[in-house]
N, CA, C and O atoms as a GROMACS GRO file, in nm:
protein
  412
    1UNK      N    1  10.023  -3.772  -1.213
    1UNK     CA    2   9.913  -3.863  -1.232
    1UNK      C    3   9.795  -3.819  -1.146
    1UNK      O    4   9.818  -3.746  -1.050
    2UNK      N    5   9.663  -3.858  -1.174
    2UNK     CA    6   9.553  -3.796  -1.096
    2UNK      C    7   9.535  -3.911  -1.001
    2UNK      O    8   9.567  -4.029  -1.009
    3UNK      N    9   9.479  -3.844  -0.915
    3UNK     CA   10   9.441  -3.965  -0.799
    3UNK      C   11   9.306  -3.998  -0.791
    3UNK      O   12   9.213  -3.966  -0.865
    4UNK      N   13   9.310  -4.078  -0.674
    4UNK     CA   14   9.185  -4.166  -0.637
    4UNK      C   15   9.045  -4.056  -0.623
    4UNK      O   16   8.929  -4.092  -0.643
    5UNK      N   17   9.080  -3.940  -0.591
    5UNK     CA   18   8.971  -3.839  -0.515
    5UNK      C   19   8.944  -3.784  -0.686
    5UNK      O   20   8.831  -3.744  -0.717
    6UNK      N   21   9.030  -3.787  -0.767
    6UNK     CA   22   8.936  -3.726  -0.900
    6UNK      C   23   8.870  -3.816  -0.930
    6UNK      O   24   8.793  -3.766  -1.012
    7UNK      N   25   8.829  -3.979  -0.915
    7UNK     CA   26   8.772  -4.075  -0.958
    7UNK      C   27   8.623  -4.029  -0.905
    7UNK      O   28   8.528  -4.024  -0.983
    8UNK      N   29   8.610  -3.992  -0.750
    8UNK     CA   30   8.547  -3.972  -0.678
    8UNK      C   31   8.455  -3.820  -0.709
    8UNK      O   32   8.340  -3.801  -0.668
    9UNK      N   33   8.520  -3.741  -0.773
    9UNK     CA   34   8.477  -3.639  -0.830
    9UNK      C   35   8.413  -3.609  -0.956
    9UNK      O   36   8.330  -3.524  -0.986
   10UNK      N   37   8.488  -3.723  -1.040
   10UNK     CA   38   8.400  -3.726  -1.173
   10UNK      C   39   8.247  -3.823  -1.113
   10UNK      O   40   8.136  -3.822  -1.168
   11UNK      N   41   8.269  -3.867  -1.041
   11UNK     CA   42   8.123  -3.941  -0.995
   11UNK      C   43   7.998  -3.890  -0.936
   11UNK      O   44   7.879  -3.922  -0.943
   12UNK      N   45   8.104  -3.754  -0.844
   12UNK     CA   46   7.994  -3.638  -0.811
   12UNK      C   47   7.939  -3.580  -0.917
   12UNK      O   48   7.818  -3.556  -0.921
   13UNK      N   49   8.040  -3.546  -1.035
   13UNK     CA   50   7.973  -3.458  -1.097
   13UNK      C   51   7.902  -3.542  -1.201
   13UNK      O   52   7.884  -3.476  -1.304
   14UNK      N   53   7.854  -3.672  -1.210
   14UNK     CA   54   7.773  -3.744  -1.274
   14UNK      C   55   7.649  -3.720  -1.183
   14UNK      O   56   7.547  -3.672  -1.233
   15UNK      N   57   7.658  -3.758  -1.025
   15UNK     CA   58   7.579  -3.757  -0.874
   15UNK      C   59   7.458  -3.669  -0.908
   15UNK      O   60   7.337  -3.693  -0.910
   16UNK      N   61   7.541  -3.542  -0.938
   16UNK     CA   62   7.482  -3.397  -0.942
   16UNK      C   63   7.406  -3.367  -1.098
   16UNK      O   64   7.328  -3.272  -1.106
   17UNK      N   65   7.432  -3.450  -1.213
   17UNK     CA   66   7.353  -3.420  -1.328
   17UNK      C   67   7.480  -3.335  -1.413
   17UNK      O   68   7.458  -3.269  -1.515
   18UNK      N   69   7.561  -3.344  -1.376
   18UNK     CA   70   7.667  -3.278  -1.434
   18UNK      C   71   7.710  -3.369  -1.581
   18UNK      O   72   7.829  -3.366  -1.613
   19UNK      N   73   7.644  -3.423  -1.640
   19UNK     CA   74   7.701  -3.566  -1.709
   19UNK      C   75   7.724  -3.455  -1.843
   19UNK      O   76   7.673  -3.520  -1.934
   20UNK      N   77   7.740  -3.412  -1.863
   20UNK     CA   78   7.726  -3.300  -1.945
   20UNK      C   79   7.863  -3.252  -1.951
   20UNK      O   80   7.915  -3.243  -2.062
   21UNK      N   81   7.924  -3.222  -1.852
   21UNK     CA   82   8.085  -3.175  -1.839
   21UNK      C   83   8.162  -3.297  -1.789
   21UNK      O   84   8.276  -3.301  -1.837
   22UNK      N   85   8.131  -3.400  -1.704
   22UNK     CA   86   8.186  -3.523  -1.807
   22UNK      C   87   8.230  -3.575  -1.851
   22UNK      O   88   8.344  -3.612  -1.821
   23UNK      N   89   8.156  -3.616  -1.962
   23UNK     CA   90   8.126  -3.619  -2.085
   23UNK      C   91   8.237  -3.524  -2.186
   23UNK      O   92   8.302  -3.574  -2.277
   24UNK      N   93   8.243  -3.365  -2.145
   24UNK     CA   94   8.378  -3.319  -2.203
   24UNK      C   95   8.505  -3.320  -2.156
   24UNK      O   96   8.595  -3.265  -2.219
   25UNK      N   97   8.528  -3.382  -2.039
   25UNK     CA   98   8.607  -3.378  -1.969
   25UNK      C   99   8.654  -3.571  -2.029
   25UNK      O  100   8.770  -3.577  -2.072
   26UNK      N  101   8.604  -3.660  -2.030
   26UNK     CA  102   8.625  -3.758  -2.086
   26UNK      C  103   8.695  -3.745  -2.299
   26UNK      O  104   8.787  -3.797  -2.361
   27UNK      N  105   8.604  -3.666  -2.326
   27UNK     CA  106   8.633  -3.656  -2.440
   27UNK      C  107   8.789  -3.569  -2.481
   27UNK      O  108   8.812  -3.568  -2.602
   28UNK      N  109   8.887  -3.503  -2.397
   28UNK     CA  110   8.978  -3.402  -2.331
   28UNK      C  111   9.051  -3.524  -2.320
   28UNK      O  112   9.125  -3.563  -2.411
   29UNK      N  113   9.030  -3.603  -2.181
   29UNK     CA  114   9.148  -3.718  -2.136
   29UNK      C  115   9.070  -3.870  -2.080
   29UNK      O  116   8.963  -3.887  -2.022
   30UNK      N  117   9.142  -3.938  -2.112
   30UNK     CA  118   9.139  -4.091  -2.100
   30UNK      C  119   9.165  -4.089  -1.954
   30UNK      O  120   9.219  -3.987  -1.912
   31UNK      N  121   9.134  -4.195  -1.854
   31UNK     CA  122   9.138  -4.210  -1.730
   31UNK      C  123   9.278  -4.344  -1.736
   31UNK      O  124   9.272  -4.428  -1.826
   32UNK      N  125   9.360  -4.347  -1.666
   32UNK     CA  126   9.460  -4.467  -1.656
   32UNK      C  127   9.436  -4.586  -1.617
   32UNK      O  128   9.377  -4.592  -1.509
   33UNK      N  129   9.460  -4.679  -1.666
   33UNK     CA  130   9.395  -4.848  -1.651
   33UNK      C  131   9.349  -4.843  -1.491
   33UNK      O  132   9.243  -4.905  -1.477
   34UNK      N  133   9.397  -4.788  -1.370
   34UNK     CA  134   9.395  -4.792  -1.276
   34UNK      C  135   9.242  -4.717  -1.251
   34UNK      O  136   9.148  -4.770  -1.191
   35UNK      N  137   9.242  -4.636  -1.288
   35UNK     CA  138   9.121  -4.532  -1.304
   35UNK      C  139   8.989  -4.604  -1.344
   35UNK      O  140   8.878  -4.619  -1.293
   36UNK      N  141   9.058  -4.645  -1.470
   36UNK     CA  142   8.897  -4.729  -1.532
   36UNK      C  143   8.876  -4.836  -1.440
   36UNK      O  144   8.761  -4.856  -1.401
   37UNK      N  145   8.946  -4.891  -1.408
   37UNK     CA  146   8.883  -5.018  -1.360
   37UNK      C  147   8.835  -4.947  -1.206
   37UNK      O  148   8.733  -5.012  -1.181
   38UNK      N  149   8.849  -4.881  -1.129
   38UNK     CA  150   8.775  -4.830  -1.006
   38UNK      C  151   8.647  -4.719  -1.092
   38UNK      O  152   8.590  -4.659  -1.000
   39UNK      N  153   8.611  -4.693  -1.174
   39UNK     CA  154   8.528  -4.639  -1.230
   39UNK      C  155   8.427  -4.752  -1.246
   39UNK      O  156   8.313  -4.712  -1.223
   40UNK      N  157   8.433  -4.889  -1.282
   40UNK     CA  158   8.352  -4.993  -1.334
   40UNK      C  159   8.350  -5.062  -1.181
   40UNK      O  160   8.256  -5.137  -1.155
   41UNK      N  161   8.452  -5.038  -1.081
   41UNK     CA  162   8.423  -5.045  -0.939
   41UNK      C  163   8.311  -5.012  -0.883
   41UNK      O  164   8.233  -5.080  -0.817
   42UNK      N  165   8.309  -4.843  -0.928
   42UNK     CA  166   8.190  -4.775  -0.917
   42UNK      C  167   8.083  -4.842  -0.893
   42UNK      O  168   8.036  -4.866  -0.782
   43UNK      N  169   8.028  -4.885  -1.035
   43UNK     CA  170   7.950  -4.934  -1.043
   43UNK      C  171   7.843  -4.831  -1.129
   43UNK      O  172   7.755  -4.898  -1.183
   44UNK      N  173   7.827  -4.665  -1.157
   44UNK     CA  174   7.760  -4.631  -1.233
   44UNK      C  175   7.770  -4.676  -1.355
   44UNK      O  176   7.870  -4.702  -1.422
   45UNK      N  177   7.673  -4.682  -1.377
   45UNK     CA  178   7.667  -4.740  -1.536
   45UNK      C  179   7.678  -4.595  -1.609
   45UNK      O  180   7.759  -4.568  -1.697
   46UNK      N  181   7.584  -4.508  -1.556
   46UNK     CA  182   7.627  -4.377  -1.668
   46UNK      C  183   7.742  -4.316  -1.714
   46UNK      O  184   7.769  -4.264  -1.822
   47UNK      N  185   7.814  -4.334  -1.596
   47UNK     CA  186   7.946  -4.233  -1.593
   47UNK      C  187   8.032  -4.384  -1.636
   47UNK      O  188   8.152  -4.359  -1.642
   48UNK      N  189   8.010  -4.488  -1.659
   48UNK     CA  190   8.078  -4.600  -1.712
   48UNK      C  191   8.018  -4.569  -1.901
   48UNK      O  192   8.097  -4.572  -1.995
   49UNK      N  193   7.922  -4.552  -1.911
   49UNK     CA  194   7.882  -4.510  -2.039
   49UNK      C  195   7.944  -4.387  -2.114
   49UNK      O  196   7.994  -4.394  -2.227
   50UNK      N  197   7.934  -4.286  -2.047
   50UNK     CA  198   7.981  -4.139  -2.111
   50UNK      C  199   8.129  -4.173  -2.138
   50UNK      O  200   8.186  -4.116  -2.231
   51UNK      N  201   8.197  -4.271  -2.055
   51UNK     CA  202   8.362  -4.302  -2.084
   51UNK      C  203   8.366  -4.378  -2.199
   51UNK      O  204   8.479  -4.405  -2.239
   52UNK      N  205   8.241  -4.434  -2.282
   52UNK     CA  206   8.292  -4.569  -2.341
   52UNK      C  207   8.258  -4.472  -2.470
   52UNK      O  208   8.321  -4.499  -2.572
   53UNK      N  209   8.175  -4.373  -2.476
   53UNK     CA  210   8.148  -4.318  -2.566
   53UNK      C  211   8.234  -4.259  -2.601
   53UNK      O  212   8.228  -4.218  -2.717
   54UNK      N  213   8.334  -4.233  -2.531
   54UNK     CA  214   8.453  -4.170  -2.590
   54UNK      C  215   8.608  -4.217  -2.610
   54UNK      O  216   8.704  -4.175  -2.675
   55UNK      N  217   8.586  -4.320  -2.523
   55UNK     CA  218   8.701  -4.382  -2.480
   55UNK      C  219   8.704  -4.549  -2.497
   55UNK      O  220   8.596  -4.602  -2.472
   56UNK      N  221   8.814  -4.641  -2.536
   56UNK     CA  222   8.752  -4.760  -2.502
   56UNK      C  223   8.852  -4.824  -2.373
   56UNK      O  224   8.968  -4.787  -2.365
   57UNK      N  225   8.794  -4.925  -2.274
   57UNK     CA  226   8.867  -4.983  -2.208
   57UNK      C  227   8.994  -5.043  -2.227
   57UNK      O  228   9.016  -5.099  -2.334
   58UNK      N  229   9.105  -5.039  -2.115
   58UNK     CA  230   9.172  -5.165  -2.146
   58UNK      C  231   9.165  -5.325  -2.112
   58UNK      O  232   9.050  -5.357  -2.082
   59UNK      N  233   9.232  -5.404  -2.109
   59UNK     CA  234   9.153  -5.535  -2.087
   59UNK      C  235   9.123  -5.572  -1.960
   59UNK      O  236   9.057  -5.674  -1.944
   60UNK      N  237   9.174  -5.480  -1.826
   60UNK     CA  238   9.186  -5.549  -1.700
   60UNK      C  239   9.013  -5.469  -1.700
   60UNK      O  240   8.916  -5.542  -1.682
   61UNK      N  241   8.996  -5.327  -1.720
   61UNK     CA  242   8.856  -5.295  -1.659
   61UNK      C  243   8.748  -5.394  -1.776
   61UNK      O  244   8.644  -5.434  -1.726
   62UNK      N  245   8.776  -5.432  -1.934
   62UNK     CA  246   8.658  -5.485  -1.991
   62UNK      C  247   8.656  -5.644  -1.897
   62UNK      O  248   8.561  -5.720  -1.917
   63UNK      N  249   8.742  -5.676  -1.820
   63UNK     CA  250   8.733  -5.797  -1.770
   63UNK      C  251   8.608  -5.786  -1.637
   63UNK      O  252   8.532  -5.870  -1.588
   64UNK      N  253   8.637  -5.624  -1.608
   64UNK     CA  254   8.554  -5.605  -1.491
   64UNK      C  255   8.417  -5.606  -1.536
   64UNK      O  256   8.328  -5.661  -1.471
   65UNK      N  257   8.398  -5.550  -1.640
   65UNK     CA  258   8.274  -5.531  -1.714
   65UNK      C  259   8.185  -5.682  -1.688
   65UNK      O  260   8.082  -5.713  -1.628
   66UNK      N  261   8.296  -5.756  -1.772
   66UNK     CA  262   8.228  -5.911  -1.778
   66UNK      C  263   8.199  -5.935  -1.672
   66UNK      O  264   8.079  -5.954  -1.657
   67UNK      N  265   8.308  -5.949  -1.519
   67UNK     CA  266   8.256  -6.000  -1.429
   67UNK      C  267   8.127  -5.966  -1.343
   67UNK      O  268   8.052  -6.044  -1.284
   68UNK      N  269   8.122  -5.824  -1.351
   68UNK     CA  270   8.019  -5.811  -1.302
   68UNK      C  271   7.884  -5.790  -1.379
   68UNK      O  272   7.788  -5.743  -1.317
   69UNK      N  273   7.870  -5.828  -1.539
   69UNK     CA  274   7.822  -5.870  -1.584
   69UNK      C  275   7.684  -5.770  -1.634
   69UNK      O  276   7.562  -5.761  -1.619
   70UNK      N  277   7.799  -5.704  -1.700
   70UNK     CA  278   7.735  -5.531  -1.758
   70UNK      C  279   7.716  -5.594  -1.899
   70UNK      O  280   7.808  -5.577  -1.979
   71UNK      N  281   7.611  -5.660  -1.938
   71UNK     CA  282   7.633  -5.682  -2.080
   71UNK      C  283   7.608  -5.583  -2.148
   71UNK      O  284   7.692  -5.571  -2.237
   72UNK      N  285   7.499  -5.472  -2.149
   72UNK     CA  286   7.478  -5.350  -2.230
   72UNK      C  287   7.609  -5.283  -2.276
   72UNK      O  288   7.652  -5.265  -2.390
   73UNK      N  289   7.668  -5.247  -2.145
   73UNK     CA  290   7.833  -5.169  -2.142
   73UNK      C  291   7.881  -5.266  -2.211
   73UNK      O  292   7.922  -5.224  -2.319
   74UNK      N  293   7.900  -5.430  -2.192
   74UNK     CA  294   8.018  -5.464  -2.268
   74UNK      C  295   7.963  -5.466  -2.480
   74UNK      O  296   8.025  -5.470  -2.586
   75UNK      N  297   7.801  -5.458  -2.432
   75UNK     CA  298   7.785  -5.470  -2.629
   75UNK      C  299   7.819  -5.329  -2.646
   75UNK      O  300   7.834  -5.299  -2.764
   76UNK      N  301   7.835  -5.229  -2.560
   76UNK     CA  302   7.872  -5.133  -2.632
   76UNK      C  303   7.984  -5.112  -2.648
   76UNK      O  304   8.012  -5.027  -2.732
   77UNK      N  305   8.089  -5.178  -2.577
   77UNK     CA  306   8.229  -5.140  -2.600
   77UNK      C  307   8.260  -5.204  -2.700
   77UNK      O  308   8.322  -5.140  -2.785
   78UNK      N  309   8.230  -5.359  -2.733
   78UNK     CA  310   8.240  -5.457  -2.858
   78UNK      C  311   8.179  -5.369  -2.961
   78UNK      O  312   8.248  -5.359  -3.062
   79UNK      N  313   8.092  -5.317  -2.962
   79UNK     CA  314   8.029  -5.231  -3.119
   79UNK      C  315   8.096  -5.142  -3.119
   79UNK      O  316   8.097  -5.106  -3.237
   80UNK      N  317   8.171  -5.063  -3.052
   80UNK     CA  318   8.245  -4.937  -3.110
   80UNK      C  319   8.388  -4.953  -3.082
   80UNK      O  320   8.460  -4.875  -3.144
   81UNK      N  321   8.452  -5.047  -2.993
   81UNK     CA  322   8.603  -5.062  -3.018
   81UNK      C  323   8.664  -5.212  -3.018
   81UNK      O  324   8.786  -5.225  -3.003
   82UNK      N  325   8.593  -5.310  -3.033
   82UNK     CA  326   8.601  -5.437  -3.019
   82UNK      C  327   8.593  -5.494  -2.852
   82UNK      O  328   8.529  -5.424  -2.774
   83UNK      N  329   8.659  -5.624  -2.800
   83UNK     CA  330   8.676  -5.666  -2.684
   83UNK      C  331   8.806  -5.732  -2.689
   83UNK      O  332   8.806  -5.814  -2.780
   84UNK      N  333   8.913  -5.728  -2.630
   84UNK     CA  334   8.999  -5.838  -2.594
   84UNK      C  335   8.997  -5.971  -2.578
   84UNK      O  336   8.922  -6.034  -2.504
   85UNK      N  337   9.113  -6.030  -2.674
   85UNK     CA  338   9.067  -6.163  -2.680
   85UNK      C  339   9.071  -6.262  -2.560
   85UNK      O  340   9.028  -6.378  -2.558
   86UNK      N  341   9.142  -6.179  -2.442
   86UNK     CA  342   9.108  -6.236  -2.303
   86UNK      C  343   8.985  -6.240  -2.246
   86UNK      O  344   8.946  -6.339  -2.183
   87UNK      N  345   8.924  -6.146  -2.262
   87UNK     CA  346   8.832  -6.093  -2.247
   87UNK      C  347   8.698  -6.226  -2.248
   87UNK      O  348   8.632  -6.291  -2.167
   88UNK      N  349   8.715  -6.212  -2.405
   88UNK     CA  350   8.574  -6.278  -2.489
   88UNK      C  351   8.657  -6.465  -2.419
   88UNK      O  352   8.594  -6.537  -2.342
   89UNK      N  353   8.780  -6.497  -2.465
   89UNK     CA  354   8.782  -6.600  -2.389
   89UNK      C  355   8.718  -6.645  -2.199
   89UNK      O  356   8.672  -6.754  -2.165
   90UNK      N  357   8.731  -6.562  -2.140
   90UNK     CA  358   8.665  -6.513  -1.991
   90UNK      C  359   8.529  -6.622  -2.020
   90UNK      O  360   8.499  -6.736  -1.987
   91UNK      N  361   8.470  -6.514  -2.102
   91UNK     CA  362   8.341  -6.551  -2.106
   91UNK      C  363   8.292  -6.687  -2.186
   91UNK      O  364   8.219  -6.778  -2.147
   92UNK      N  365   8.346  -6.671  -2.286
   92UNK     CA  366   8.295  -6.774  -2.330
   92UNK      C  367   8.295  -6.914  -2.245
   92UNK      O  368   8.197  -6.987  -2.226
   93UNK      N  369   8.415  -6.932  -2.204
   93UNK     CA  370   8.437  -7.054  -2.079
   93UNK      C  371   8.354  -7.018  -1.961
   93UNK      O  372   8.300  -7.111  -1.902
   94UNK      N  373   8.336  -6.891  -1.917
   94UNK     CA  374   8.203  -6.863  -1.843
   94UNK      C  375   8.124  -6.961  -1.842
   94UNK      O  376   8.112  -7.057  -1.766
   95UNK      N  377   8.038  -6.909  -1.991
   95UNK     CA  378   7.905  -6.968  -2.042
   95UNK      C  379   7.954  -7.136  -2.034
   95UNK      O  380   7.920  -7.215  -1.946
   96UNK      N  381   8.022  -7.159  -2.125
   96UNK     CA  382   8.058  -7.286  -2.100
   96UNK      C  383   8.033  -7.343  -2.008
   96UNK      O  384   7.948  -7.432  -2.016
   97UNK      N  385   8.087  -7.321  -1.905
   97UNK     CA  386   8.101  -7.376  -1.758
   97UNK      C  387   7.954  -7.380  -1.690
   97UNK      O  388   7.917  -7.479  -1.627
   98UNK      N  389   7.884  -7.280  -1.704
   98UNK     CA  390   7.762  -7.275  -1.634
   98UNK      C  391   7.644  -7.346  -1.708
   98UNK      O  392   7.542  -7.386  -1.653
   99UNK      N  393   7.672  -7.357  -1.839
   99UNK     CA  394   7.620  -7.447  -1.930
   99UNK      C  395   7.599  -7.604  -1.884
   99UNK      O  396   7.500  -7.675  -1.869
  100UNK      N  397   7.750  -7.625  -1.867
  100UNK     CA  398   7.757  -7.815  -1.819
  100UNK      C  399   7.720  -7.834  -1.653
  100UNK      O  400   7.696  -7.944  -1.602
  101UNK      N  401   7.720  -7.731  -1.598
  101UNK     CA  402   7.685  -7.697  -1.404
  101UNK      C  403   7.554  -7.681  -1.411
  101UNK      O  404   7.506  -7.667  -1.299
  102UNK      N  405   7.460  -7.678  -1.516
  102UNK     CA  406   7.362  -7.682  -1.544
  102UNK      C  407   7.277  -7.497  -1.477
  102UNK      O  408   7.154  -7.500  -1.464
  103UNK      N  409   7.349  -7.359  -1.442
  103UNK     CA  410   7.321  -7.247  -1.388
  103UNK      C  411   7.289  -7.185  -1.483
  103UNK      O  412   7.253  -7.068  -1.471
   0.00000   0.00000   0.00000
């Protein structure tokens, strides 16, 4: 299994303009639920993008998506591989909630 320091490396080589290899390196292999979700840890959105373009989440990182409240990333993962119905439940009671809290 790959570790924590390749997470850290595909981020350099986003860092560095490398999004280019990547990008083929994503399109090659899927990162492990563990992976994605410290990738959306991250916090780049690019190198969270180049993965979605090729790859789609599983439900623990699209949950991360929501929470930290990537809507671009999450309309793009919903337009090209759907969302989990945990997921879209999350939110919707979200909205809900902040709806009647008046936020």
């Amino acid at each position: 299994s790959r570790g924590l320091g390749d997470v850290y490396k595909r981020q350099a080589l986003v860092n560095a303009g490398n999004e280019e290899i990547l990008k083929r390196y994503f399109e090659i292999r899927g990162l492990e639920n563990w992976q994605q979700q410290e990738l959306i840890r991250n916090g780049n959105k690019k190198a969270i993008a180049l993965y979605l373009s090729n790859r789609p989440l599983d439900k623990d990182a699209q949950m991360l998506l929501a929470k930290k409240e990537y809507k671009d990333l999450l309309k793009m993962h919903y337009l090209k591989y759907g969302i989990h119905d945990d997921v879209l439940a999350y939110q919707a009671n979200l909205n809900n909630f902040k709806n009647y809290i008046g936020v």
